[in-house]
XYZ file of C-alpha atoms in Angstrom:
410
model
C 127.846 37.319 -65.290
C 127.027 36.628 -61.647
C 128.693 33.569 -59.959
C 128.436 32.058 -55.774
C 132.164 31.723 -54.674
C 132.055 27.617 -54.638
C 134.920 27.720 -52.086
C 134.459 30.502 -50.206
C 130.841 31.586 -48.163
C 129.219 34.283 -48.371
C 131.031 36.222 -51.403
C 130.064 37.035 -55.288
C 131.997 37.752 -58.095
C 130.275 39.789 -60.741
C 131.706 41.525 -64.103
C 130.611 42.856 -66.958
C 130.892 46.162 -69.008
C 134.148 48.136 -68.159
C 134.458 46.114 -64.678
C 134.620 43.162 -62.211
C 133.301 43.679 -58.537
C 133.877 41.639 -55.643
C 131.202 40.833 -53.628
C 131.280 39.858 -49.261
C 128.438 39.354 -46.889
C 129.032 41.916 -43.745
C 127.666 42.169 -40.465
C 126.445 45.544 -40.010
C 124.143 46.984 -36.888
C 121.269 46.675 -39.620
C 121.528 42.892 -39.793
C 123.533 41.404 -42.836
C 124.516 43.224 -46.092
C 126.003 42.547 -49.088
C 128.790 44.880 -49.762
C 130.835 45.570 -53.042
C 134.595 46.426 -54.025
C 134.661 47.250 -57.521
C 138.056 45.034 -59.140
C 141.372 47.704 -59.771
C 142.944 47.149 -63.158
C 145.806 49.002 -62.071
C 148.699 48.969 -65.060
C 146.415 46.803 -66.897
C 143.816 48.839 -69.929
C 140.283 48.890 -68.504
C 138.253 46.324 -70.292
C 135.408 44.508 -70.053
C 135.079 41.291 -68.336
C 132.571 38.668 -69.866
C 133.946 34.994 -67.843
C 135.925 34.132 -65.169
C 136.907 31.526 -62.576
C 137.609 31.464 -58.927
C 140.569 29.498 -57.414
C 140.244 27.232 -54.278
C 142.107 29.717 -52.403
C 140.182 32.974 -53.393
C 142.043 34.937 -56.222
C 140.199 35.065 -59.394
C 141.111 34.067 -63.307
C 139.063 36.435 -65.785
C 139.359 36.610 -69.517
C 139.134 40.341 -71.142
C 138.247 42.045 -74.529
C 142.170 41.953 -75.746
C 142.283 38.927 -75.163
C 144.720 38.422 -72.265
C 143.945 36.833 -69.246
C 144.077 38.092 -65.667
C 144.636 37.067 -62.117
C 142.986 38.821 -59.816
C 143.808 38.817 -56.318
C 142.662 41.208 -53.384
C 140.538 43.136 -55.955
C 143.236 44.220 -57.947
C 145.297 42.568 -60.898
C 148.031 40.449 -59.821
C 149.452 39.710 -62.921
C 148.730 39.540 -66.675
C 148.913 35.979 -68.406
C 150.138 35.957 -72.140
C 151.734 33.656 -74.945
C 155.096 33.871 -76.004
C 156.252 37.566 -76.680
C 153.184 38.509 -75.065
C 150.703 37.547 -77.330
C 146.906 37.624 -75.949
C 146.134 33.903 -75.109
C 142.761 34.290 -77.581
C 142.561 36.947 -80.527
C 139.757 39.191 -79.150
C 136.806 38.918 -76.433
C 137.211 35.592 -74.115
C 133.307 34.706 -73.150
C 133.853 31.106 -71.455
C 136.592 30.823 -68.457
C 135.759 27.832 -66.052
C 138.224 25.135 -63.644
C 137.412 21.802 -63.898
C 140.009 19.320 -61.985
C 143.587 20.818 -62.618
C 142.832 22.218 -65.864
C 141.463 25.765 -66.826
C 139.415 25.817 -69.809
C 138.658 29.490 -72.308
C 136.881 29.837 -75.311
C 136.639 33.313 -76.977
C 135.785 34.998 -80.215
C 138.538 33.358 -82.319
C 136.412 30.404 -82.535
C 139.392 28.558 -80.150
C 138.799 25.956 -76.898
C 142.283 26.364 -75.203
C 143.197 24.250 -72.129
C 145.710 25.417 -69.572
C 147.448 23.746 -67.101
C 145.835 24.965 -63.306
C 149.748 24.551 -61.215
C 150.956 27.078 -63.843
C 148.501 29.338 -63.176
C 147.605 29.205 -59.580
C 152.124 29.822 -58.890
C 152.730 32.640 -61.595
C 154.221 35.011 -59.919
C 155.864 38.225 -60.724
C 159.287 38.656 -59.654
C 160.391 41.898 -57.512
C 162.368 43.113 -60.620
C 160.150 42.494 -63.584
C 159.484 45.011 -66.078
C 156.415 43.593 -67.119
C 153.429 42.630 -66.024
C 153.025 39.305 -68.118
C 153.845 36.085 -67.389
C 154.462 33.611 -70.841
C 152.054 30.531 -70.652
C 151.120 27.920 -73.294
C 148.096 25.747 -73.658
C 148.329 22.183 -72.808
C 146.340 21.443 -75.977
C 143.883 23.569 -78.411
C 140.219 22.930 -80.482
C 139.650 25.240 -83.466
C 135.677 24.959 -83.918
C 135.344 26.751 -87.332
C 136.910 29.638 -88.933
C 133.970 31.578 -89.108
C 132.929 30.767 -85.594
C 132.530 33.575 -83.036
C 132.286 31.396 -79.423
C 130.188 32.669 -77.125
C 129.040 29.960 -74.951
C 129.565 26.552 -73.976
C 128.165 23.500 -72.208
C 129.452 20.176 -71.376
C 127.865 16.701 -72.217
C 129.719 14.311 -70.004
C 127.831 11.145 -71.039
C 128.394 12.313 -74.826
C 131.945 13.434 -74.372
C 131.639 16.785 -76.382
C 130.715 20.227 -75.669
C 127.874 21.870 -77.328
C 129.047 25.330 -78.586
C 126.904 28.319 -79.443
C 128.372 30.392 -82.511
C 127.986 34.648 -81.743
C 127.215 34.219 -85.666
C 124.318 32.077 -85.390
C 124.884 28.210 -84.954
C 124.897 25.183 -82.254
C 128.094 22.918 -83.116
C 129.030 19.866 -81.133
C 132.623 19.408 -80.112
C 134.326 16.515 -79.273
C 136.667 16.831 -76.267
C 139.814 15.274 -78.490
C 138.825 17.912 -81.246
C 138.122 15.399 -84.140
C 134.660 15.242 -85.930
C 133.453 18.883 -85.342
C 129.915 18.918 -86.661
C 127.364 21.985 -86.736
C 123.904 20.831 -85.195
C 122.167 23.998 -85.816
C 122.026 27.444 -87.912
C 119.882 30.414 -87.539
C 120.043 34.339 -87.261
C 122.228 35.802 -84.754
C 120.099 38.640 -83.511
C 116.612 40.122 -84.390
C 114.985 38.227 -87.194
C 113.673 41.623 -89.276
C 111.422 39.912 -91.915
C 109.865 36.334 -93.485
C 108.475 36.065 -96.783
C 107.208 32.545 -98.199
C 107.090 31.535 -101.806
C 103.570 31.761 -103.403
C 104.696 28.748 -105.783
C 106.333 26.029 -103.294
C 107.090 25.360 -99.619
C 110.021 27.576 -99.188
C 109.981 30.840 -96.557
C 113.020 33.251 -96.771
C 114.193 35.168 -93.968
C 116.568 38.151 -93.539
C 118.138 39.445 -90.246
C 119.948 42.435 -88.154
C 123.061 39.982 -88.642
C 123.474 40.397 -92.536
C 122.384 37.440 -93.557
C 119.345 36.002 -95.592
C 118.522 32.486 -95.522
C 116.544 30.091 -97.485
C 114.516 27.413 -95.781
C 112.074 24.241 -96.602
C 109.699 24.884 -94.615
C 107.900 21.305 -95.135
C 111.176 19.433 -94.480
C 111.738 21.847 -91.690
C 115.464 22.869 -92.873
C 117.577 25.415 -93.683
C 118.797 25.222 -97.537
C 120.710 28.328 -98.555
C 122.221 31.435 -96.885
C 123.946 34.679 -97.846
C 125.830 36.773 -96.066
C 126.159 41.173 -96.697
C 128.079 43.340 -94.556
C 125.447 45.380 -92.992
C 121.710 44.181 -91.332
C 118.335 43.593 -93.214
C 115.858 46.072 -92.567
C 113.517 45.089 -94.884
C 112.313 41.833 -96.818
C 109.318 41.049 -99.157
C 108.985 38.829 -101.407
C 108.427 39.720 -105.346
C 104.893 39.538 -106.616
C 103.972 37.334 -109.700
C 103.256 40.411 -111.801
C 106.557 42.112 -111.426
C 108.469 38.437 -112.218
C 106.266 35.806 -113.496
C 109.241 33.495 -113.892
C 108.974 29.425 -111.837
C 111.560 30.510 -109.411
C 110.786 33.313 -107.106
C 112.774 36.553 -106.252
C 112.621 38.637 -103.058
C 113.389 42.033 -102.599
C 115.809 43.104 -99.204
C 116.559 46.645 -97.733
C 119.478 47.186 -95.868
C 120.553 49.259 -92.819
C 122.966 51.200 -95.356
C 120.237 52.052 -97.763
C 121.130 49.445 -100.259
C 118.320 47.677 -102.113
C 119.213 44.088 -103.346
C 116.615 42.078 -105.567
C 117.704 38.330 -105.248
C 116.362 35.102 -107.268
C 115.858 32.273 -105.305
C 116.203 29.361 -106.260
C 115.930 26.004 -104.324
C 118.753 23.695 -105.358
C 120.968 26.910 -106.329
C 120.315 29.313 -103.493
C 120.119 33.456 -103.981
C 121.538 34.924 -107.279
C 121.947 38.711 -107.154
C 119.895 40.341 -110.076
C 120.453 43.785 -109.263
C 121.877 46.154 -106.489
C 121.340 49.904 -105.610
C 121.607 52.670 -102.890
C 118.598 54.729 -102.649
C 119.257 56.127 -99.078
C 121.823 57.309 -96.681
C 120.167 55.278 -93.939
C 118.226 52.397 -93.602
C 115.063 51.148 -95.521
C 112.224 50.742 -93.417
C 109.782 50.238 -96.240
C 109.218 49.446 -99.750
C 106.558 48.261 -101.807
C 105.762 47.065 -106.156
C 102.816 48.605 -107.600
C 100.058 46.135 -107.759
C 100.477 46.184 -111.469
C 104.293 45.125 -111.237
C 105.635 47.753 -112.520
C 107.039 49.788 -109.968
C 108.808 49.507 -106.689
C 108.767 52.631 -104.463
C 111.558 52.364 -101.594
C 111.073 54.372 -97.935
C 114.158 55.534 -95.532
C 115.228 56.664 -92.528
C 116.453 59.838 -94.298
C 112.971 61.020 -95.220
C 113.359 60.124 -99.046
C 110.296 58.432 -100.982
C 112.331 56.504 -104.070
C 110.746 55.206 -107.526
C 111.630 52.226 -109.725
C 110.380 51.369 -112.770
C 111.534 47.841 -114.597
C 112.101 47.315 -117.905
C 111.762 43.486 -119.369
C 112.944 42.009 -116.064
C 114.407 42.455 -112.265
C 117.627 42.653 -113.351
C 116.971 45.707 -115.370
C 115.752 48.211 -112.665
C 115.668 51.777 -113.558
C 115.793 54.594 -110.792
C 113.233 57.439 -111.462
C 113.424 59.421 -109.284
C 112.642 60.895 -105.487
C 111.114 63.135 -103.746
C 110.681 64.272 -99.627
C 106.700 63.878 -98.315
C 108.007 65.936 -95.422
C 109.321 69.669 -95.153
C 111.843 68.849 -92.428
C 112.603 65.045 -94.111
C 111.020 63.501 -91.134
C 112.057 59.497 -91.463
C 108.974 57.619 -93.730
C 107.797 54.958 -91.879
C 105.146 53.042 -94.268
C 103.861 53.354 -97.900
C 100.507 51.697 -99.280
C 99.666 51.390 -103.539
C 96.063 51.797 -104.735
C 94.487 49.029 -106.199
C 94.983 50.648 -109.693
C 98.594 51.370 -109.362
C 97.773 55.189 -109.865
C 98.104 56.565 -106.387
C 100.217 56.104 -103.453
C 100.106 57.090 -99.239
C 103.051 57.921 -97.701
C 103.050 57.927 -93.879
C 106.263 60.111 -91.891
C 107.272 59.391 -88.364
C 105.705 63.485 -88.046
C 102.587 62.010 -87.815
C 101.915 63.457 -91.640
C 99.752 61.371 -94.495
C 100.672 62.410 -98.129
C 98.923 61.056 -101.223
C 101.514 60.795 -104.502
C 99.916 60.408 -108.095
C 102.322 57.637 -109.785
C 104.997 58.876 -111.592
C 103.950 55.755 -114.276
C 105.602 55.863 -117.282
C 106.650 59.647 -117.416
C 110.422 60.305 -117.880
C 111.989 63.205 -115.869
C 115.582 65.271 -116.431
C 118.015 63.874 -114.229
C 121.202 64.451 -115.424
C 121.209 67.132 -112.543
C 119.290 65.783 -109.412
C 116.995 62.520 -109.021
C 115.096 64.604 -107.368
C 111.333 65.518 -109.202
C 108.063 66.544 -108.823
C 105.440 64.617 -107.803
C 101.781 66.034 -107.592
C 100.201 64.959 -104.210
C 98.073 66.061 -101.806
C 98.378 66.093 -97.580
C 95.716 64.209 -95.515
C 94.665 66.304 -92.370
C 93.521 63.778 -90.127
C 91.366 65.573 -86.722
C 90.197 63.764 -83.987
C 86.643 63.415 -83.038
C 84.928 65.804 -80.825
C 84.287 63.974 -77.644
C 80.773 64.058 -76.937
C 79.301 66.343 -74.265
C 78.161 64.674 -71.216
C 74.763 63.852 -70.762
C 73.246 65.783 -67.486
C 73.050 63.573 -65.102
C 69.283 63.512 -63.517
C 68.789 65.393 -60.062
C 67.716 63.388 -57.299
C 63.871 64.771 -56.442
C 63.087 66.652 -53.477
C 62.228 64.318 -50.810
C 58.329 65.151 -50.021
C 57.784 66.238 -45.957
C 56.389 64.093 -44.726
C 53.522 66.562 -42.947
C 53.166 67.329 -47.051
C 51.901 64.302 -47.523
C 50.230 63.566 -44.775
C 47.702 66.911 -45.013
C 49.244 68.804 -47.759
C 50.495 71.944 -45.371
C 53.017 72.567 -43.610
């Protein structure tokens, strides 16, 4: 964060990973500069600093990952402010801190708004024989938003009376200022979204992110219906074609970041419904794929491992057949492609490397031992074209004499 001292001219106050720095326009012999103390934490644990507040008369009120909050004055902590027995005034990461009139307000990743009295800050002091560097406040009065909400930014509607507060976990709620009549306005993915499928049977799109979660939404009505939440991110998402589950509903298929495949049915009024669940890889799934015939499902990882499913009478009944490594070295496999016939597949490896796998169809391998197995394919060597030669370029002619062709001698 970057903030102009409202109070004082000329200075900055800037903070962020592991710091807080201090920043005063000087008059040097090369005209004005900006220059930079970086903020001592002294007794205090190094931490980082995401929001903070300046007071009228220069020190500086910032929150910190622990939770505690700090007052900073002549770039280094003055004092530590805590609950009673030295509790942190928010569980975890504070990312709002802002003075408005005589009250402070903070906001952190306990999903709390906690008010605090500005007097009681701005004359904690610590006294010459203290043994700690605390001070006990309390809150003048408190907001829990949600128990699953992760605050991470706020912003103040004065005509509305309410703030509007974003969710770390992927929401917009609006907040009265008394605290009564929380409501969530918006919900969505909180980070990359990695995939989105739509249903080839009605107006419903699935989508599955980097933040666990896979959500179900009408697409017509323009709405989210349904969400799950798993412990690690999506990598992966397609949705199941007819011939692998010809059923009215719809199922997709998700890879995770762990290596775990999950098939899901999904279901408008109901939601997701886990059908099956299994761990292919040690790392994440960055591809996967069902034979056009329905049969199969072939899963690709980070780990370099090519994985085949075959189903038997339905999703829920997949069957693991069995692996095998396209690359020498186990180079990660970064896309896989059926033939039209179901017969053959390509493989391509981050190594640059094409393989071509005959299906394993309906054969049955021995592994009580290893799911590892033999596959019979074939490498692709692809070479790039010879660039053409050059075509001579045309000499310029000899310019005739002009005695030449005047006469024809010289």
């Amino acid at each position: 964060d970057v903030v102009f001292s409202p109070y004082q001219s000329g200075e900055i106050v800037t903070c962020g990973t592991g710091h807080i720095r201090f920043w005063k326009m000087a008059n040097t012999f090369t005209g004005m500069k900006l220059q930079g103390a970086l903020g001592k934490f002294g007794r205090v644990d190094l931490s980082d600093v995401c929001a903070f507040a300046e007071f009228p008369d220069g020190k500086v009120l910032s929150g910190s990952k622990s939770g505690q909050l700090l007052v900073w004055d002549g770039g280094q902590t003055k004092l530590m402010l805590s609950r009673q027995g030295g509790a942190p005034c928010h569980d975890g990461n504070i990312e709002v801190c802002y003075l408005e009139g005589n009250e402070f307000f903070t906001a952190g990743e306990d999903g709390w708004i906690r008010v605090w009295d500005f007097d009681t800050f701005d004359q904690a002091d610590l006294s010459d024989d203290a043994t700690e560097l605390y001070i006990e406040v309390e809150p003048l009065r408190e907001i829990k938003v949600g128990d699953d909400v992760s605050i991470m930014g706020m912003a103040k509607r004065e005509g509305a009376g309410d703030w509007v507060v974003q969710c770390a976990k992927g929401g917009l709620y609006k907040v009265p200022f008394h605290g009564q009549g929380t409501s969530k306005l918006l919900s969505f993915h909180a980070g990359p979204v990695i995939g989105i499928v739509t249903s080839p049977r009605a107006p419903l799109a699935v989508t599955a992110g980097s933040d666990g979660t896979v959500r179900l939404y009408d697409y017509l009505q323009r709405r989210e219906l349904h969400q799950s939440v798993f412990n690690k991110a999506a990598s992966k998402l397609i949705w199941v074609p007819k011939e692998a589950e010809p059923s009215v509903g719809g199922s997709v298929a998700v890879g995770f970041s762990d290596g775990v495949l999950r098939l899901l049915s999904v279901n408008r009024e109901s939601g997701f419904k886990l059908l099956a669940a299994t761990k292919p890889h040690s790392g994440k799934i960055n591809d996967m794929e069902f034979s056009p015939d329905g049969k199969q499902l072939v899963t690709a990882g980070q780990d370099g491992v090519l994985f085949f499913f075959r189903f038997v009478g339905s999703l829920s009944h997949i069957k693991p057949v069995g692996f095998v490594y396209p690359t020498e070295n186990h180079h990660a496999i970064n896309s896989v492609s059926w033939s039209h016939d179901s017969k053959k597949l390509l493989v391509a490896s981050h190594d640059g490397s094409v393989m071509e796998y005959i299906s394993p169809g309906g054969t049955e391998y021995d592994v009580s031992k290893s799911f590892e197995i033999e596959l019979e394919g074939k490498p692709y060597v692809f070479q790039r074209p010879a660039d053409a030669a050059p075509e001579p370029e045309d000499e310029p002619e000899a310019e005739a004499d002009e005695e030449e062709i005047k006469d024809g001698t010289e």
